[in-house]
mmCIF file of C-alpha atoms and ligand atoms in Angstrom:
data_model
loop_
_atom_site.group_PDB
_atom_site.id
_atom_site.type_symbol
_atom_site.label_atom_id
_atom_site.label_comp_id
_atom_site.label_asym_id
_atom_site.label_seq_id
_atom_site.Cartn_x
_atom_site.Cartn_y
_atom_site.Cartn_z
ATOM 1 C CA UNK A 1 -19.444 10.556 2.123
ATOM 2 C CA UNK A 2 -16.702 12.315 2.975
ATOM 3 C CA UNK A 3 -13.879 10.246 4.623
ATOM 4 C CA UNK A 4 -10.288 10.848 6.608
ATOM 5 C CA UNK A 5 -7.473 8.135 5.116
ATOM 6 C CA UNK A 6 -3.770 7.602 6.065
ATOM 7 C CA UNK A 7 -1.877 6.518 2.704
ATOM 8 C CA UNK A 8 1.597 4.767 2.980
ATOM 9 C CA UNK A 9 4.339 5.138 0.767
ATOM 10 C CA UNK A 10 1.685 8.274 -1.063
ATOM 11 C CA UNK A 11 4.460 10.314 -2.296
ATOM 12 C CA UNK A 12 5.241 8.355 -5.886
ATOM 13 C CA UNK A 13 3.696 5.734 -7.810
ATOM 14 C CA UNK A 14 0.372 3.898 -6.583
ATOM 15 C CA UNK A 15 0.033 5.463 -3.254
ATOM 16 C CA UNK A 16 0.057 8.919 -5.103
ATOM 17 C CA UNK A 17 -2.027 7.743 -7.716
ATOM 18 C CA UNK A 18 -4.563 6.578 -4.732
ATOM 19 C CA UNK A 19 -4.310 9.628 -2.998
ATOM 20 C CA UNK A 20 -4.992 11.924 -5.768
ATOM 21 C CA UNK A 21 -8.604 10.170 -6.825
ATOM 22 C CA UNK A 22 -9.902 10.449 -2.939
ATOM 23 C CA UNK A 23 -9.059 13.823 -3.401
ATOM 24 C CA UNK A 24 -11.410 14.525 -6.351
ATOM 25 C CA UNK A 25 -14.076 12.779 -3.812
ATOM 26 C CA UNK A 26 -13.556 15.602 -1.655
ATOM 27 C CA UNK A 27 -11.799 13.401 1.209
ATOM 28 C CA UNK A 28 -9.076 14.147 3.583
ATOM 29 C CA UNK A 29 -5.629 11.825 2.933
ATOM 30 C CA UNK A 30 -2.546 12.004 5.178
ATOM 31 C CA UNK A 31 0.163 11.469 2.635
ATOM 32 C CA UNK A 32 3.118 9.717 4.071
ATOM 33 C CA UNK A 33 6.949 9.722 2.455
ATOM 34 C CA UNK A 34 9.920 8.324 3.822
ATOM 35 C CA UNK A 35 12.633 10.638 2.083
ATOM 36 C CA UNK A 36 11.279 12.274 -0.772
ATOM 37 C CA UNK A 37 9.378 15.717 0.569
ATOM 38 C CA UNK A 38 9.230 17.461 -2.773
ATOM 39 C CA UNK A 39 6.961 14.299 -4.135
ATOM 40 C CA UNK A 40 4.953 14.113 -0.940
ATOM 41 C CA UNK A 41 4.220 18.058 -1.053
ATOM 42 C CA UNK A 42 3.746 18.150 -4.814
ATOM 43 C CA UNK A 43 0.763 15.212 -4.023
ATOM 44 C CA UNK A 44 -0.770 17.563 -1.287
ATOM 45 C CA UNK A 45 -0.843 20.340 -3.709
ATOM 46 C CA UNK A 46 -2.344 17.980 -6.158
ATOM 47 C CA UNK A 47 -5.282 16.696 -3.531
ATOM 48 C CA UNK A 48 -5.696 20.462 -2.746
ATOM 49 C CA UNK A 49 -6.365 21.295 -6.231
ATOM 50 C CA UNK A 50 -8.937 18.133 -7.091
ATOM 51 C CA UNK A 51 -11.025 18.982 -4.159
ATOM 52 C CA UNK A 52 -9.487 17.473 -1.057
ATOM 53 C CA UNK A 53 -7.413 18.342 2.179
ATOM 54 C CA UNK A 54 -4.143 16.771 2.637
ATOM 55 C CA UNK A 55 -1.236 16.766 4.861
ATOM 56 C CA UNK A 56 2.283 15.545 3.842
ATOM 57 C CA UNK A 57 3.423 13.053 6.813
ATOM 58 C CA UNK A 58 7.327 11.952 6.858
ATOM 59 C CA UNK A 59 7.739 8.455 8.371
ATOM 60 C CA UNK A 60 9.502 5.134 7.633
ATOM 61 C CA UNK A 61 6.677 2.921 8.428
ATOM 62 C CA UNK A 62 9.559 0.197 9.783
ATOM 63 C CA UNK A 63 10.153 1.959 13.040
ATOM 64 C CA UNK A 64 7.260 1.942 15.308
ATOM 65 C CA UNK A 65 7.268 5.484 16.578
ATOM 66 C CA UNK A 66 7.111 6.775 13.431
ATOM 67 C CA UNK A 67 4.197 4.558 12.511
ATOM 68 C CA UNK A 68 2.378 5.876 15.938
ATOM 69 C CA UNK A 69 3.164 9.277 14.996
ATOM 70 C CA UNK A 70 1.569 8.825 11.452
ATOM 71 C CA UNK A 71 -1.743 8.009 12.596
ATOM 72 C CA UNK A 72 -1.648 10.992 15.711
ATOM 73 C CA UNK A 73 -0.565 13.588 12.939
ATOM 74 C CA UNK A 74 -3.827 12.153 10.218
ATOM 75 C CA UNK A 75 -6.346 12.447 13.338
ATOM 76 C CA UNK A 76 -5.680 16.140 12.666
ATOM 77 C CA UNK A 77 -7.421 15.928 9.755
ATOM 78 C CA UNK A 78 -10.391 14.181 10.996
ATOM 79 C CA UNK A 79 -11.582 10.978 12.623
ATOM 80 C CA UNK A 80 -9.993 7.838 11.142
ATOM 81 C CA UNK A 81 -12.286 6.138 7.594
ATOM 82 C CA UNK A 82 -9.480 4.323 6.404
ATOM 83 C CA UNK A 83 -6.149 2.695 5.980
ATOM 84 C CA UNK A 84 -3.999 2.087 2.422
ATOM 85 C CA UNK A 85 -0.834 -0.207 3.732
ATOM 86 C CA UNK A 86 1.319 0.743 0.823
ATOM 87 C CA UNK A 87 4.719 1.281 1.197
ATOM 88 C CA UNK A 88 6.694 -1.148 0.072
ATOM 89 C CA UNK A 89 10.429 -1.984 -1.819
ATOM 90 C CA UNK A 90 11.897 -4.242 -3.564
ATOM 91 C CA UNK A 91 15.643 -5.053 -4.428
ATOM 92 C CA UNK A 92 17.803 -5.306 -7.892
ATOM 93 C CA UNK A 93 17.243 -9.126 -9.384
ATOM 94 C CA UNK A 94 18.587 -12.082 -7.518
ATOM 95 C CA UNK A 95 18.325 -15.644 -6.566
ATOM 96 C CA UNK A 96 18.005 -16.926 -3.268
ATOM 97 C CA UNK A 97 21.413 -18.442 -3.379
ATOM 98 C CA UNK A 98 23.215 -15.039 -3.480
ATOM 99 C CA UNK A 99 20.981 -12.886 -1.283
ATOM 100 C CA UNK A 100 22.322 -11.726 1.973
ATOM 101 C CA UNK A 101 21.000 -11.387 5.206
ATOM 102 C CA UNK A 102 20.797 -7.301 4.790
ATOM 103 C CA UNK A 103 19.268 -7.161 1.819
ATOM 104 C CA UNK A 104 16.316 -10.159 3.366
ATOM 105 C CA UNK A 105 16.162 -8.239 6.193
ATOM 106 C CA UNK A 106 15.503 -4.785 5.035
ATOM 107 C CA UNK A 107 12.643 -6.153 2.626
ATOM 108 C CA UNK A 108 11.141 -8.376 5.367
ATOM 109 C CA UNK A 109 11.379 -4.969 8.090
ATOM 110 C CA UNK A 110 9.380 -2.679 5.430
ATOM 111 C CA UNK A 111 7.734 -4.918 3.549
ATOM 112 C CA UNK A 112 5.828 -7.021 6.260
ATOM 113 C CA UNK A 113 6.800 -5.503 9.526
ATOM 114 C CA UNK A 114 5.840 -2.143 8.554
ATOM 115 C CA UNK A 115 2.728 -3.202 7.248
ATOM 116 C CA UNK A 116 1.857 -4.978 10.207
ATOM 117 C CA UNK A 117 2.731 -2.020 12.489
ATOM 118 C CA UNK A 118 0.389 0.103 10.491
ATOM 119 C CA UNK A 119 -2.688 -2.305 9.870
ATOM 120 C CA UNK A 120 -2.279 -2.731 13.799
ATOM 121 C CA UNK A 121 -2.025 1.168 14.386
ATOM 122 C CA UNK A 122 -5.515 0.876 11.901
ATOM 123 C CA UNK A 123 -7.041 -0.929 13.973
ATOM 124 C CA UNK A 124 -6.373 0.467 17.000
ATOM 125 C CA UNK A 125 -8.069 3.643 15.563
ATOM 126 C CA UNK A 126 -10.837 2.101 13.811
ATOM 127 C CA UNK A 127 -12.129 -0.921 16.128
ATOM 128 C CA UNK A 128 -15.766 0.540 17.707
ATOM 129 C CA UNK A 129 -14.687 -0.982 20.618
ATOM 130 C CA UNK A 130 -11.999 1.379 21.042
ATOM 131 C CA UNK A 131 -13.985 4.724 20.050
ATOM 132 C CA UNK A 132 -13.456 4.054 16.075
ATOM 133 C CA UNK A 133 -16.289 4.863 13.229
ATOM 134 C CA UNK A 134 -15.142 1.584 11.845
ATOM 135 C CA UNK A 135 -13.752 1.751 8.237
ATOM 136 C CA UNK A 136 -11.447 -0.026 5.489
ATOM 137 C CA UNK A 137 -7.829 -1.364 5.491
ATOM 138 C CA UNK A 138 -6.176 -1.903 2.124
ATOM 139 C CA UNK A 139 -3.079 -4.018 2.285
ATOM 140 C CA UNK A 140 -0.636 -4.114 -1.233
ATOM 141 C CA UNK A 141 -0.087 -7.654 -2.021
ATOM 142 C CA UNK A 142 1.315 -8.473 -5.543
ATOM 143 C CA UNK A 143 0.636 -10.781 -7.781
ATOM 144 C CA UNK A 144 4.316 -12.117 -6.811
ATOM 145 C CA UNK A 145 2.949 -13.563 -3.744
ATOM 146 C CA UNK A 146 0.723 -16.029 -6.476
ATOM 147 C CA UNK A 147 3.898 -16.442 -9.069
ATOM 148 C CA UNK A 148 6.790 -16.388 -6.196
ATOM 149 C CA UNK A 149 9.153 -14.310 -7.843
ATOM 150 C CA UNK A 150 11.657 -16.965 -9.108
ATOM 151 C CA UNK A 151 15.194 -15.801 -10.393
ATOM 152 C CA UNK A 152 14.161 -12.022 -9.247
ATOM 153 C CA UNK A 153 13.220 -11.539 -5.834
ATOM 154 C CA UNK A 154 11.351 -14.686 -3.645
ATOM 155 C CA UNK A 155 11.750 -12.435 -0.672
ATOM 156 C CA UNK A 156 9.625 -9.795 -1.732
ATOM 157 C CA UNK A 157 7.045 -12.350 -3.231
ATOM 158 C CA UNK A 158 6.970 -13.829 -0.007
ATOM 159 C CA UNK A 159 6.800 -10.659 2.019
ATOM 160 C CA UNK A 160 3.605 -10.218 -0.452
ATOM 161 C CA UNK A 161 2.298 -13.732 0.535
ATOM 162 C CA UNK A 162 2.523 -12.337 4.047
ATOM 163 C CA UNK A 163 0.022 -9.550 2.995
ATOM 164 C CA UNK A 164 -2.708 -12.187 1.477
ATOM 165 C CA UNK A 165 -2.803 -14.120 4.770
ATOM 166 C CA UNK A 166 -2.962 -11.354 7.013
ATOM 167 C CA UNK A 167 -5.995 -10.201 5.097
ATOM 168 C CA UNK A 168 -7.472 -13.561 5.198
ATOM 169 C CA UNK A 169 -6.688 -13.276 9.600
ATOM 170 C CA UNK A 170 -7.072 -9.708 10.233
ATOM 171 C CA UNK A 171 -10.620 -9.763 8.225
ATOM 172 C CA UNK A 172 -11.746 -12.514 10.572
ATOM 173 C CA UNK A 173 -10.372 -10.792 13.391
ATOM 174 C CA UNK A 174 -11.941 -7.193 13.127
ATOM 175 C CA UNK A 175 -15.286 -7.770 11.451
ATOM 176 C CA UNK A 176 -17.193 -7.167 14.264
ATOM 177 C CA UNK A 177 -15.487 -4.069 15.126
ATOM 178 C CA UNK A 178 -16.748 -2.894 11.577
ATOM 179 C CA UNK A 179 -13.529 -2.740 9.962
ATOM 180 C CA UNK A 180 -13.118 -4.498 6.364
ATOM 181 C CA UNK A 181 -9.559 -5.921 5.300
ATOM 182 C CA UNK A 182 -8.902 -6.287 1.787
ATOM 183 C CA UNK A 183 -5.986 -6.641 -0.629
ATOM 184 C CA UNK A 184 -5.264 -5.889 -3.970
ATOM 185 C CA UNK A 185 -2.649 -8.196 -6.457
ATOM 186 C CA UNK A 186 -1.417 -5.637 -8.630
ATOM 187 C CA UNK A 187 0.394 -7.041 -11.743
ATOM 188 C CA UNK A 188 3.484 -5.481 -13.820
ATOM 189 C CA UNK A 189 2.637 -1.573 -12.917
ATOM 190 C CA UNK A 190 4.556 1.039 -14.547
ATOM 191 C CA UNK A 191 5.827 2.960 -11.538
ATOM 192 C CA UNK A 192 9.736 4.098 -10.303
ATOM 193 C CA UNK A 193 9.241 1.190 -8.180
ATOM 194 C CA UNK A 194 10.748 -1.317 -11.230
ATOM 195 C CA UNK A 195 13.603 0.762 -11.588
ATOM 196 C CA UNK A 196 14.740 0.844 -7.893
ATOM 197 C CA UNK A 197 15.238 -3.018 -8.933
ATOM 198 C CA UNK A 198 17.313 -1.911 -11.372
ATOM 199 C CA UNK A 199 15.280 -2.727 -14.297
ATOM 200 C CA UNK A 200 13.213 0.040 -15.293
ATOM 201 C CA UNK A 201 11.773 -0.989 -18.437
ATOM 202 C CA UNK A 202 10.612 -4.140 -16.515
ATOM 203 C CA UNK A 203 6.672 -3.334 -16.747
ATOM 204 C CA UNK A 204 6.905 -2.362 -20.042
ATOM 205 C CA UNK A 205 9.078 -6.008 -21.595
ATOM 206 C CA UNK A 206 6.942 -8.151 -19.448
ATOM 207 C CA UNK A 207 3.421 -6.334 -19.697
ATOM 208 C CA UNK A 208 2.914 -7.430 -23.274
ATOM 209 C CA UNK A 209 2.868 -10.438 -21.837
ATOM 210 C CA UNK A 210 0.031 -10.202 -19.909
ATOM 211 C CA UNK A 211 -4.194 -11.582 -21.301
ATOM 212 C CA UNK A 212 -4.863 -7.566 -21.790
ATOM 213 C CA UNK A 213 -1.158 -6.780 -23.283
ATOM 214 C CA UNK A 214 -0.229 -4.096 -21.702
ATOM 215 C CA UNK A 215 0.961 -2.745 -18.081
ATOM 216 C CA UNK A 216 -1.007 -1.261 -16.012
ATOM 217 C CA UNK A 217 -0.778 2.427 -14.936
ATOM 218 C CA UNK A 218 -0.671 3.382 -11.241
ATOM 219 C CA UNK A 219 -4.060 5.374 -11.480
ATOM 220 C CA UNK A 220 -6.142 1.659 -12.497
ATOM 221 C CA UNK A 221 -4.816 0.645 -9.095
ATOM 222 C CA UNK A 222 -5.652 3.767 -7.269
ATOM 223 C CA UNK A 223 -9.381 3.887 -8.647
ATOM 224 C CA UNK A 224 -9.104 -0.030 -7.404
ATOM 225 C CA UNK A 225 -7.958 0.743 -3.807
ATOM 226 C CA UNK A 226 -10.132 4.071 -3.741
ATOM 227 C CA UNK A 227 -12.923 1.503 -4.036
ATOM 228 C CA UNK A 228 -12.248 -0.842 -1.644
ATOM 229 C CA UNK A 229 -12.294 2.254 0.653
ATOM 230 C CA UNK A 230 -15.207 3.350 -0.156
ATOM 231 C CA UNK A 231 -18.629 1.979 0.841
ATOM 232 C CA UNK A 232 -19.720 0.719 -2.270
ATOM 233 C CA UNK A 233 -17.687 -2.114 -1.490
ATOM 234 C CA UNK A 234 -19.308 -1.891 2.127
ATOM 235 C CA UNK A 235 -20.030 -6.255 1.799
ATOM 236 C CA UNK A 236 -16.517 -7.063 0.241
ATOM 237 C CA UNK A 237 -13.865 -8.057 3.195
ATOM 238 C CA UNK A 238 -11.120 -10.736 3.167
ATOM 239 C CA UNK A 239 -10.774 -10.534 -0.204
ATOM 240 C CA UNK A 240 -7.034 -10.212 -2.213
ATOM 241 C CA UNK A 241 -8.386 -8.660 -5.630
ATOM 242 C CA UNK A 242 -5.724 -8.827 -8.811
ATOM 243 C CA UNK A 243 -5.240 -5.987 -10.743
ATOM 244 C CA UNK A 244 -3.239 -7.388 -13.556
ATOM 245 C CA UNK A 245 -4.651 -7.443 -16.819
ATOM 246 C CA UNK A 246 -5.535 -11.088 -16.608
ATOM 247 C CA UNK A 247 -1.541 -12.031 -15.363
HETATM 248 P P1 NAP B 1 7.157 3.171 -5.765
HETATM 249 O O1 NAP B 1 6.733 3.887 -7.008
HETATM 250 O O2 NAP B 1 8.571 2.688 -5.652
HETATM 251 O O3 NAP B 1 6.823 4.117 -4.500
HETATM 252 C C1 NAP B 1 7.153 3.669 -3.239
HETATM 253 C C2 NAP B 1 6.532 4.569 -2.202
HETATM 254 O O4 NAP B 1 6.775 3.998 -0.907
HETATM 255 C C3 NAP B 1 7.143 5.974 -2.172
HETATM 256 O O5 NAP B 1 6.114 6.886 -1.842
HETATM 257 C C4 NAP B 1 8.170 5.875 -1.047
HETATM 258 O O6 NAP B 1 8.409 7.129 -0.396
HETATM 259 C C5 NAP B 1 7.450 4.938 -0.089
HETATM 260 N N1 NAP B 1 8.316 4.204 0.831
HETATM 261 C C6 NAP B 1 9.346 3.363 0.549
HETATM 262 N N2 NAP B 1 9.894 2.874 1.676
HETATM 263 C C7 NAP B 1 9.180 3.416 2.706
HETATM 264 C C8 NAP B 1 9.264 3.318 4.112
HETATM 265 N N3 NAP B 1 10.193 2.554 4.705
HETATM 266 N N4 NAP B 1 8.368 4.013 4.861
HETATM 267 C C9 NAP B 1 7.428 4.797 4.284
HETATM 268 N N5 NAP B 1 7.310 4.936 2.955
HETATM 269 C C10 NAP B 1 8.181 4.253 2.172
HETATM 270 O O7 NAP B 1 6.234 1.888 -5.506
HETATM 271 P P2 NAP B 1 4.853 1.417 -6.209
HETATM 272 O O8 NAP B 1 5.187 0.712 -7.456
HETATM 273 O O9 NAP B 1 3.884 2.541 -6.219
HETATM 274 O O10 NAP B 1 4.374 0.287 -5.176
HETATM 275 C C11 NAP B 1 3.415 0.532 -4.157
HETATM 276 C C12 NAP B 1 3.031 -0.806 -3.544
HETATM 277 O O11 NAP B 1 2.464 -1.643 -4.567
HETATM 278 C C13 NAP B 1 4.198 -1.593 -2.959
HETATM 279 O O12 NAP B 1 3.806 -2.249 -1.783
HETATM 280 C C14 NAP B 1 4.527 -2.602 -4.042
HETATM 281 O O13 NAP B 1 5.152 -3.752 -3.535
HETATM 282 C C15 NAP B 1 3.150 -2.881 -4.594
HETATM 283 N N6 NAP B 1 3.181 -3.420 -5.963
HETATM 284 C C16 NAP B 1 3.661 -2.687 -7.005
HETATM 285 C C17 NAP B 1 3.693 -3.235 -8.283
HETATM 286 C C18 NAP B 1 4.219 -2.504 -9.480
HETATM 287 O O14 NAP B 1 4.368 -3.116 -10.567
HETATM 288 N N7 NAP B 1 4.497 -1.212 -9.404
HETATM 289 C C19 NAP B 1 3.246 -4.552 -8.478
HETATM 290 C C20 NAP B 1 2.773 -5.263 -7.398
HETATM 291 C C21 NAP B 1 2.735 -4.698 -6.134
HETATM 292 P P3 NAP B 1 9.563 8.188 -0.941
HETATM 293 O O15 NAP B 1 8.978 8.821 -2.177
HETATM 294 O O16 NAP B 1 9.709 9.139 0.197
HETATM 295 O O17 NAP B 1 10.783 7.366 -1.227
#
């Protein structure tokens, strides 16, 4: 069935990978950027090409309005199916001891805020209650928020933890409006996101470590999340499903 999706953060990496396999299924995806247009209108061509209808959709999901303004420009495309709570940073290696407030802060503002802003905006679409179809949230944990990130970044591993609980609430909460919550853990992914830590060959040292090892490629997260959406997972909610390779 055809569906209407919002993607976070769709311009590069998982999001894009996401938003490029609902596109072969034919469905509409807003594709959402913060700075980088060229990426976010290179992915709409993409979705065009495989099948789908897209719209490119600047917005830093940390500032409300812009989250609000998101969902009103993806109701152009159709009624709301779905939600992928994406976007998401991280910062260059550190313990705890030397972090400052700024760098806490900005990881804690776009990492949880932002994805609480937009699983709310989600909801407010989707709930029946409110006028909704109903539909799927997927919310991008890590498996940080199981290993905590020691020595490289316990803030984002805990703005990750914040992720698996709200599933676990916001699953409970919206049920019976028809909405499923679900998250995925992915493990060491090769994406630009390891480099904007400043260690870009981070997936590839530390994937060998991993049961299967290798990393894993943005796409075996995107056919992952692309599921969840979909209803052949139409009984699975309130669940935080790793993608590792056995990490
Ligand atoms: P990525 O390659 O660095 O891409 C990040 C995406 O998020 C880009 O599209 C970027 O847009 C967007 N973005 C960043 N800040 C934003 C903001 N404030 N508002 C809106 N969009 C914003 O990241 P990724 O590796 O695909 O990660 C995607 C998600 O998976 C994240 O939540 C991450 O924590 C999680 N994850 C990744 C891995 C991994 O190994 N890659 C592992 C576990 C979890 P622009 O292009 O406009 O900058």
């Amino acid at each position: 069935m055809t569906k209407t999706i919002l993607i976070t953060g769709a311009s590069r990496g998982i999001g894009r990978a996401a938003a490029i396999i609902a596109g072969r299924k034919g469905w509409s995806v807003g594709v959402n950027y913060v700075g980088n247009k060229l990426a976010a209108d290179e992915v709409v061509d993409a979705i065009g090409a495989a099948g789908g209808r897209a719209k490119a959709i600047q917005g830093n999901v940390a500032i409300e309005a812009d989250v609000i303004s998101m969902f009103d420009q993806v109701a152009e495309l159709g009624k709301l199916d779905g939600v992928v709570v994406n976007a998401g940073i991280v910062a260059p290696a550190s313990p705890l001891i030397d972090m400052d407030i700024e760098r806490m802060r900005s990881i804690f503002d776009i990492n949880i805020l932002g994805a609480y802003l937009c699983a709310r905006e989600g909801v407010r679409r989707l709930a029946r209650s409110r006028g909704g179809k109903g539909g799927s949230i997927v919310l991008l944990s890590s498996a940080a928020a199981r290993l905590g990130g020691p020595n490289e970044y316990v803030d984002y591993a805990g703005s990750k933890g914040a992720m698996d609980t709200l599933t676990i609430g916001l699953s409970k909460e919206v049920g019976s409006e028809g909405i499923r919550v679900n998250a995925i853990r992915p493990g060491l992914i090769e994406t630009d996101i390891h480099a904007s830590g400043g260690q870009p060959d981070r997936a590839q040292r530390l994937g060998v470590t991993a049961p299967l090892g290798r990393p894993g490629t943005a796409d075996e997260v995107g056919e992952s999340i692309v599921w969840l959406l979909s209803d052949a997972s139409s009984y699975v909610t309130g669940a935080c499903l790793d993608v590792t390779g056995g990490r």
